[in-house]
CSV table of C-alpha atoms in Angstrom, one decimal:
chain,number,residue,atom,x,y,z
A,1,MET,CA,0.0,-0.1,-0.1
A,2,PRO,CA,1.6,3.3,-0.9
A,3,GLY,CA,1.8,5.8,2.0
A,4,LEU,CA,-1.0,7.6,3.3
A,5,GLN,CA,0.6,10.6,4.9
A,6,ASN,CA,-0.3,12.9,2.0
A,7,ASN,CA,-3.9,11.8,2.0
A,8,ALA,CA,-4.2,12.6,5.7
A,9,TYR,CA,-2.9,16.1,5.4
A,10,ALA,CA,-5.6,16.6,2.4
A,11,ALA,CA,-8.1,15.1,4.5
A,12,VAL,CA,-7.5,17.8,7.3
A,13,SER,CA,-7.0,20.6,5.2
A,14,ILE,CA,-9.6,20.3,3.0
A,15,THR,CA,-12.5,19.3,5.3
A,16,TRP,CA,-11.4,21.1,8.4
A,17,GLY,CA,-11.1,24.0,6.4
A,18,ALA,CA,-15.1,23.3,5.0
A,19,ALA,CA,-16.2,23.2,8.9
A,20,PHE,CA,-14.2,26.3,9.8
A,21,ILE,CA,-15.9,28.3,7.1
A,22,ALA,CA,-19.1,26.7,8.1
A,23,VAL,CA,-19.0,27.7,11.5
A,24,ILE,CA,-18.1,31.2,11.0
A,25,LEU,CA,-20.7,31.6,8.5
A,26,ARG,CA,-23.4,30.2,10.9
A,27,ILE,CA,-21.9,32.8,13.8
A,28,TYR,CA,-22.3,35.5,10.7
A,29,ALA,CA,-25.9,34.4,9.9
A,30,ARG,CA,-27.1,34.8,13.6
A,31,ARG,CA,-25.7,38.2,13.4
A,32,LEU,CA,-27.6,39.0,10.2
A,33,THR,CA,-30.9,37.7,11.7
A,34,LYS,CA,-30.2,39.3,15.2
A,35,GLN,CA,-31.0,36.2,16.9
A,36,ASP,CA,-29.7,34.9,20.1
A,37,TRP,CA,-27.7,31.7,20.5
A,38,TRP,CA,-29.5,28.6,21.6
A,39,PHE,CA,-28.1,25.0,22.3
A,40,ASP,CA,-27.8,24.0,18.8
A,41,ASP,CA,-25.0,26.9,18.7
A,42,TYR,CA,-23.5,26.1,21.6
A,43,PHE,CA,-23.2,22.4,20.6
A,44,CYS,CA,-21.8,23.2,17.1
A,45,VAL,CA,-19.1,25.0,18.8
A,46,SER,CA,-18.2,22.1,21.0
A,47,ALA,CA,-18.3,19.8,17.9
A,48,PHE,CA,-15.9,22.2,16.3
A,49,VAL,CA,-13.3,22.1,19.3
A,50,PHE,CA,-13.1,18.4,19.7
A,51,GLY,CA,-13.2,18.0,15.8
A,52,SER,CA,-10.1,20.4,15.7
A,53,ALA,CA,-8.4,18.8,18.4
A,54,TYR,CA,-8.9,15.3,16.4
A,55,ASN,CA,-7.4,17.1,13.2
A,56,SER,CA,-4.7,18.5,15.4
A,57,VAL,CA,-3.7,14.6,16.5
A,58,ILE,CA,-4.2,13.7,12.9
A,59,ILE,CA,-1.4,16.0,11.7
A,60,VAL,CA,1.0,15.2,14.8
A,61,TRP,CA,0.5,11.7,14.0
A,62,ALA,CA,1.3,11.9,10.3
A,63,ALA,CA,4.0,14.3,10.7
A,64,ASP,CA,6.2,12.6,13.4
A,65,TRP,CA,4.9,9.1,13.9
A,66,TYR,CA,4.4,7.4,10.6
A,67,LEU,CA,0.6,7.4,10.2
A,68,GLY,CA,-0.1,5.9,6.8
A,69,GLN,CA,3.5,4.6,6.4
A,70,GLU,CA,5.0,1.3,6.6
A,71,LEU,CA,7.4,1.1,9.3
A,72,ASP,CA,11.1,0.6,8.0
A,73,PRO,CA,12.2,-3.1,8.8
A,74,THR,CA,15.5,-2.2,9.6
A,75,LEU,CA,14.5,-0.3,12.9
A,76,SER,CA,15.6,-1.7,16.3
A,77,ASP,CA,13.1,-3.4,18.3
A,78,GLN,CA,13.4,-0.6,21.0
A,79,GLN,CA,12.8,2.0,18.2
A,80,ARG,CA,9.6,-0.1,16.8
A,81,GLU,CA,8.2,-0.2,20.4
A,82,ARG,CA,8.8,3.6,21.0
A,83,ILE,CA,6.8,4.3,17.9
A,84,LEU,CA,3.9,2.0,18.4
A,85,LEU,CA,3.6,3.5,21.9
A,86,TYR,CA,3.0,6.8,20.5
A,87,ASN,CA,0.7,5.4,17.9
A,88,ARG,CA,-1.3,3.6,20.7
A,89,LEU,CA,-1.4,6.9,22.6
A,90,LEU,CA,-2.4,8.9,19.7
A,91,MET,CA,-5.0,6.6,18.9
A,92,LEU,CA,-6.6,6.7,22.3
A,93,CYS,CA,-6.7,10.5,21.8
A,94,THR,CA,-8.6,10.4,18.7
A,95,GLU,CA,-11.1,8.1,20.1
A,96,TYR,CA,-12.1,10.6,22.8
A,97,CYS,CA,-11.9,13.5,20.5
A,98,TYR,CA,-13.9,11.6,17.8
A,99,ALA,CA,-16.8,10.5,20.1
A,100,PHE,CA,-17.3,13.8,21.8
A,101,SER,CA,-17.2,15.7,18.4
A,102,ILE,CA,-19.7,13.3,16.8
A,103,ALA,CA,-22.0,13.3,19.6
A,104,SER,CA,-21.9,17.1,19.8
A,105,SER,CA,-22.7,17.3,15.9
A,106,LYS,CA,-25.9,14.9,16.7
A,107,PHE,CA,-26.9,17.0,19.7
A,108,THR,CA,-26.5,20.4,17.5
A,109,ILE,CA,-28.9,18.9,14.6
A,110,LEU,CA,-31.3,17.4,17.0
A,111,SER,CA,-31.4,20.6,19.2
A,112,LEU,CA,-32.0,22.5,15.5
A,113,TYR,CA,-34.8,20.3,14.9
A,114,TRP,CA,-36.3,20.7,18.2
A,115,ARG,CA,-36.1,24.7,17.5
A,116,LEU,CA,-37.6,24.3,14.1
A,117,PHE,CA,-40.3,21.8,14.5
A,118,LYS,CA,-42.1,23.0,17.6
A,119,HIS,CA,-45.5,21.8,16.8
A,120,SER,CA,-44.8,18.6,14.9
A,121,SER,CA,-45.4,14.8,14.8
A,122,ILE,CA,-41.6,14.2,15.2
A,123,ARG,CA,-41.1,15.9,18.6
A,124,ILE,CA,-40.9,12.5,20.6
A,125,PRO,CA,-38.7,10.7,17.8
A,126,ILE,CA,-36.4,13.7,18.6
A,127,GLN,CA,-36.7,13.3,22.1
A,128,ILE,CA,-35.8,9.5,21.7
A,129,MET,CA,-32.7,10.3,19.3
A,130,LEU,CA,-31.4,12.8,22.0
A,131,ALA,CA,-31.6,10.0,24.7
A,132,ALA,CA,-30.0,7.7,22.3
A,133,SER,CA,-27.2,10.1,21.4
A,134,LEU,CA,-26.5,10.8,25.0
A,135,ALA,CA,-26.5,7.0,25.7
A,136,TRP,CA,-24.1,6.4,22.7
A,137,ILE,CA,-21.4,9.1,24.0
A,138,LEU,CA,-21.8,7.6,27.6
A,139,LEU,CA,-21.3,4.1,26.4
A,140,ARG,CA,-18.4,4.9,24.0
A,141,ILE,CA,-16.5,7.1,26.6
A,142,PHE,CA,-17.0,4.2,29.2
A,143,MET,CA,-16.0,1.3,26.7
A,144,VAL,CA,-12.9,3.5,25.7
A,145,SER,CA,-11.9,4.1,29.4
A,146,LEU,CA,-12.0,0.7,30.4
A,147,GLN,CA,-10.9,-1.0,27.5
A,148,CYS,CA,-7.8,-1.8,29.2
A,149,ILE,CA,-7.0,-2.4,33.0
A,150,PRO,CA,-5.2,0.3,34.0
A,151,LEU,CA,-5.9,2.2,30.7
A,152,LYS,CA,-2.0,3.2,30.4
A,153,TYR,CA,-1.7,-0.4,29.5
A,154,PHE,CA,-3.3,0.3,26.1
A,155,TRP,CA,-0.5,2.3,24.9
A,156,ASP,CA,2.4,1.1,27.1
A,157,LYS,CA,2.8,-2.4,27.2
A,158,SER,CA,6.0,-2.6,29.6
A,159,ILE,CA,3.3,-2.3,32.5
A,160,ASN,CA,1.3,-5.1,34.0
A,161,GLY,CA,-2.1,-5.2,32.8
A,162,ARG,CA,-4.8,-6.5,30.5
A,163,CYS,CA,-7.4,-5.4,27.6
A,164,GLY,CA,-10.6,-7.2,27.4
A,165,ILE,CA,-12.2,-5.3,24.3
A,166,ASP,CA,-11.6,-6.6,20.8
A,167,GLU,CA,-10.4,-2.9,19.1
A,168,SER,CA,-11.9,-4.2,15.6
A,169,GLN,CA,-15.5,-5.3,17.0
A,170,PHE,CA,-15.2,-2.1,19.3
A,171,PHE,CA,-15.0,0.4,16.4
A,172,PHE,CA,-17.4,-1.7,14.5
A,173,GLY,CA,-20.1,-1.9,16.9
A,174,THR,CA,-19.9,1.8,18.0
A,175,VAL,CA,-19.7,3.1,14.5
A,176,LEU,CA,-22.4,1.0,13.4
A,177,THR,CA,-24.6,2.3,16.0
A,178,HIS,CA,-24.3,5.9,15.1
A,179,PHE,CA,-24.5,5.3,11.3
A,180,VAL,CA,-27.9,4.0,11.9
A,181,MET,CA,-28.8,6.9,14.3
A,182,ASP,CA,-27.6,9.2,11.5
A,183,ILE,CA,-30.0,7.6,9.1
A,184,ILE,CA,-32.7,8.1,11.5
A,185,ILE,CA,-31.9,11.8,12.0
A,186,ILE,CA,-31.4,12.7,8.5
A,187,THR,CA,-34.9,11.2,7.9
A,188,LEU,CA,-36.8,13.1,10.3
A,189,PRO,CA,-37.1,16.4,8.6
A,190,ILE,CA,-38.0,14.9,5.4
A,191,ILE,CA,-41.0,13.4,7.0
A,192,GLU,CA,-42.3,17.1,7.9
A,193,VAL,CA,-41.2,19.0,5.0
A,194,ARG,CA,-42.9,16.5,2.3
A,195,LYS,CA,-46.2,17.6,4.2
A,196,LEU,CA,-45.7,21.4,3.5
A,197,HIS,CA,-48.1,22.6,0.8
A,198,MET,CA,-45.8,24.1,-1.5
A,199,ARG,CA,-44.2,23.2,-5.0
A,200,LEU,CA,-42.0,20.2,-5.3
A,201,GLY,CA,-39.0,22.1,-6.3
A,202,LYS,CA,-38.9,24.0,-2.9
A,203,LYS,CA,-39.4,20.7,-0.9
A,204,LEU,CA,-36.5,19.2,-2.6
A,205,ALA,CA,-34.5,22.5,-2.2
A,206,ILE,CA,-35.1,22.5,1.7
A,207,ILE,CA,-34.9,18.5,2.0
A,208,GLY,CA,-31.5,18.9,-0.1
A,209,LEU,CA,-30.0,21.4,3.1
A,210,PHE,CA,-30.7,18.6,5.6
A,211,LEU,CA,-29.4,15.9,3.2
A,212,ILE,CA,-25.9,17.3,3.3
A,213,GLY,CA,-25.4,15.0,6.4
A,214,SER,CA,-25.6,11.9,3.9
A,215,VAL,CA,-22.1,12.4,3.0
A,216,VAL,CA,-21.3,11.6,6.8
A,217,CYS,CA,-23.1,8.3,6.2
A,218,VAL,CA,-20.6,7.6,3.3
A,219,ALA,CA,-17.6,8.4,5.6
A,220,SER,CA,-19.4,6.0,8.2
A,221,ILE,CA,-19.8,3.3,5.7
A,222,ILE,CA,-15.6,3.4,4.9
A,223,VAL,CA,-15.0,3.3,8.6
A,224,LEU,CA,-17.3,0.5,9.3
A,225,ILE,CA,-15.0,-1.8,6.5
A,226,GLU,CA,-12.0,-0.4,7.7
A,227,SER,CA,-12.7,-1.4,11.1
A,228,ILE,CA,-14.0,-4.9,10.1
A,229,THR,CA,-10.8,-5.6,8.1
A,230,TYR,CA,-8.4,-4.2,10.7
A,231,ASP,CA,-5.9,-6.9,12.5
A,232,GLU,CA,-5.2,-5.9,16.1
A,233,LYS,CA,-2.1,-8.2,16.0
A,234,THR,CA,-0.7,-6.4,12.7
A,235,THR,CA,2.9,-5.5,13.0
A,236,GLN,CA,2.2,-2.5,10.5
A,237,MET,CA,-0.1,-0.5,12.8
A,238,PRO,CA,0.6,3.0,11.7
A,239,ARG,CA,-0.2,1.8,8.1
A,240,ASP,CA,-3.3,-0.5,8.6
A,241,VAL,CA,-5.1,2.0,10.9
A,242,ALA,CA,-4.6,5.2,8.4
A,243,LEU,CA,-7.7,4.7,6.3
A,244,ASN,CA,-9.8,4.4,9.7
A,245,PHE,CA,-8.6,7.5,11.1
A,246,ILE,CA,-8.4,9.6,8.1
A,247,TRP,CA,-12.2,8.8,7.0
A,248,GLY,CA,-13.0,9.6,10.5
A,249,ASP,CA,-11.5,12.7,10.2
A,250,VAL,CA,-13.5,13.4,7.2
A,251,GLU,CA,-16.6,12.2,9.2
A,252,VAL,CA,-16.1,14.6,12.2
A,253,ASN,CA,-15.6,17.4,9.5
A,254,ILE,CA,-18.5,17.3,7.5
A,255,ALA,CA,-20.8,16.6,10.5
A,256,ILE,CA,-20.0,19.8,11.5
A,257,VAL,CA,-20.5,21.2,7.8
A,258,SER,CA,-24.1,19.5,7.7
A,259,SER,CA,-24.9,20.8,10.9
A,260,CYS,CA,-24.3,24.6,9.9
A,261,PHE,CA,-25.6,24.2,6.3
A,262,PRO,CA,-29.4,24.6,7.1
A,263,LEU,CA,-28.9,28.1,8.8
A,264,LEU,CA,-26.8,29.6,6.2
A,265,ARG,CA,-29.7,30.8,3.8
A,266,PRO,CA,-29.1,34.6,5.2
A,267,VAL,CA,-25.3,34.4,4.1
A,268,PHE,CA,-26.4,32.9,0.8
A,269,SER,CA,-29.0,35.6,0.1
A,270,LEU,CA,-26.0,38.1,0.3
A,271,ILE,CA,-23.8,36.2,-1.7
A,272,LEU,CA,-26.2,34.7,-4.6
A,273,PRO,CA,-28.2,36.7,-7.0
A,274,LYS,CA,-31.7,36.8,-5.9
A,275,SER,CA,-32.7,35.3,-9.6
A,276,PHE,CA,-30.8,32.2,-8.2
A,277,LEU,CA,-32.4,31.9,-4.8
A,278,SER,CA,-35.8,32.2,-6.5
A,279,SER,CA,-35.0,29.6,-9.1
A,280,PHE,CA,-37.7,27.4,-7.8
A,281,SER,CA,-40.2,30.1,-7.5
A,282,SER,CA,-42.2,30.1,-10.8
A,283,ARG,CA,-45.5,30.9,-11.0
A,284,HIS,CA,-47.9,27.8,-9.9
A,285,PRO,CA,-51.8,27.9,-10.2
A,286,THR,CA,-52.0,27.2,-6.3
A,287,SER,CA,-49.1,29.1,-4.8
A,288,ARG,CA,-46.9,32.1,-5.4
A,289,ALA,CA,-43.5,32.9,-4.0
A,290,THR,CA,-41.4,35.9,-3.4
A,291,HIS,CA,-37.9,35.9,-2.0
A,292,SER,CA,-36.4,38.8,0.3
A,293,HIS,CA,-33.0,39.9,1.2
A,294,HIS,CA,-32.6,38.0,4.3
A,295,MET,CA,-34.9,34.5,3.6
A,296,LYS,CA,-34.1,32.0,6.3
A,297,LEU,CA,-34.9,28.3,7.3
A,298,ALA,CA,-34.1,28.8,10.8
A,299,THR,CA,-36.6,31.4,11.6
A,300,ILE,CA,-39.9,29.2,10.9
A,301,HIS,CA,-43.2,30.2,12.7
A,302,ILE,CA,-46.3,28.7,12.8
A,303,ARG,CA,-49.5,30.7,14.1
A,304,THR,CA,-53.1,29.9,14.2
A,305,ASN,CA,-55.8,32.0,15.7
A,306,LYS,CA,-55.6,30.3,19.1
A,307,GLU,CA,-51.9,30.8,19.1
A,308,LYS,CA,-51.4,34.7,18.4
A,309,GLY,CA,-51.7,35.5,22.2
A,310,ASN,CA,-48.7,33.3,22.9
A,311,ASP,CA,-45.2,34.7,23.6
A,312,GLU,CA,-43.8,35.2,20.0
A,313,SER,CA,-40.2,35.1,21.5
A,314,SER,CA,-40.7,31.2,22.2
A,315,SER,CA,-42.6,30.4,19.0
A,316,LYS,CA,-40.3,32.2,16.3
A,317,HIS,CA,-38.6,28.9,15.8
A,318,GLN,CA,-41.1,26.5,14.5
A,319,LEU,CA,-41.9,24.6,11.5
A,320,ALA,CA,-45.1,22.5,11.3
A,321,ASP,CA,-47.8,21.3,8.7
A,322,LEU,CA,-51.3,22.6,8.5
A,323,GLU,CA,-52.7,20.1,6.2
A,324,ARG,CA,-56.1,22.2,6.1
A,325,GLY,CA,-57.7,24.9,8.1
A,326,HIS,CA,-60.4,24.2,10.9
A,327,GLY,CA,-63.3,25.2,8.4
A,328,ALA,CA,-64.4,23.4,5.4
A,329,GLU,CA,-62.8,26.0,3.1
A,330,PRO,CA,-60.1,24.8,0.6
A,331,ILE,CA,-56.9,26.3,1.2
A,332,GLN,CA,-54.2,27.0,-1.0
A,333,THR,CA,-50.6,28.0,-0.2
A,334,VAL,CA,-49.2,31.4,-0.3
A,335,ILE,CA,-45.1,31.8,0.1
A,336,SER,CA,-44.3,35.6,0.5
A,337,SER,CA,-41.4,37.7,2.2
A,338,HIS,CA,-41.4,40.9,3.6
A,339,PRO,CA,-38.8,43.0,5.1
A,340,ARG,CA,-39.1,43.6,8.8
A,341,SER,CA,-40.1,46.8,8.7
A,342,SER,CA,-43.1,46.2,6.5
A,343,ARG,CA,-46.8,45.1,7.3
A,344,SER,CA,-49.1,43.3,5.5
A,345,SER,CA,-51.7,45.0,3.2
A,346,SER,CA,-54.3,42.6,4.0
A,347,SER,CA,-56.8,43.9,6.5
A,348,GLY,CA,-58.2,40.4,7.0
A,349,GLU,CA,-55.0,38.9,8.2
A,350,GLY,CA,-55.6,38.7,11.7
A,351,ASP,CA,-58.3,36.0,10.9
A,352,MET,CA,-56.3,33.7,8.9
A,353,GLU,CA,-54.7,30.8,9.8
A,354,GLY,CA,-51.0,30.5,8.5
A,355,ILE,CA,-47.7,28.9,8.3
A,356,ARG,CA,-45.4,31.9,9.0
A,357,VAL,CA,-41.5,32.2,8.6
A,358,ARG,CA,-40.6,35.0,11.0
A,359,ASN,CA,-38.5,38.0,9.9
A,360,ASP,CA,-37.6,37.2,6.4
A,361,THR,CA,-39.7,34.5,4.9
A,362,MET,CA,-43.3,34.1,5.4
A,363,VAL,CA,-45.1,31.2,4.5
A,364,LYS,CA,-48.9,31.4,5.1
A,365,ILE,CA,-51.6,28.8,4.4
A,366,LEU,CA,-54.9,31.0,3.4
A,367,PRO,CA,-58.3,30.4,2.5
A,368,ALA,CA,-58.7,30.4,-1.3
A,369,CYS,CA,-61.5,33.2,-1.2
A,370,HIS,CA,-58.5,35.6,0.1
A,371,LEU,CA,-56.0,34.8,-2.7
A,372,ARG,CA,-56.2,37.2,-5.6
A,373,GLY,CA,-54.6,36.8,-9.0
């Protein structure tokens, strides 16, 4: 196998750079929309911090301790053991960083769902996945910490100790579990978005924002394959574990990118031409759409007549589906957008039901009799 040192450098530089840019743009989007930070933002920063630590370990490992390279057969036993000692120590560091970063990314996305889908049938599944993610990180940290007794024996074989966990099975079991969880997490918003009364193109665009996370699943599959084929008795550990940890690096960084992407619409609206952002908004007999300068997915608000008295600050982060009005009238979908300072020209708006995207984009479901043109 050719040396994979350059692959490690490329994986870190490209995917960590993408994660860094995504986090910066996420923070900038928050400033544009003048929204306070919530749990999903703090979890995202946590994921980035642990992910950056993971990337740093990979760089040190590749630069100084032969990650992705075959050990020279002319090395003395003492030199070889010293290299393997540091390889095992760096592996342990990456296991902790990987676990905390991946778990933080899961909490980021699930917290975002909780904020968006406030009145939704997927609230209970979100709670279940939050509990499952917490159980996953606790179990993984527990297993990492107790895989050898004492833990130091994992990297320093000169002391007395024992290891009771097969590394290959450990990697496979924990990665498979979180892969299945990722599939479920990606599916949750699709269930709700497909119910919205809007053009297919718009639905696909919104779903596409959430499906960026599918790239993480591809990386997880490769990590799974590498976990199955890894031989813990190998004499070329730096070479044989390289792909596992390089793709783990890709997984960690792209998870951060995917957790930020749904919130970057305000930034895209500044960079991309309005004609591009409204490309899905062609005329339709039962819907019409306009886009403003600050259209964003993250501030979705649902209101009905009964909810108008509620505290708006607690309900401006919602996404829900109203399949029909409370009355018998047929409904049609109007997707419109206004600046913050503008007011509706409809005098009857107070009596209408609607799905409203606060601040920037407003999605309203109105009785057909109120539509003009």
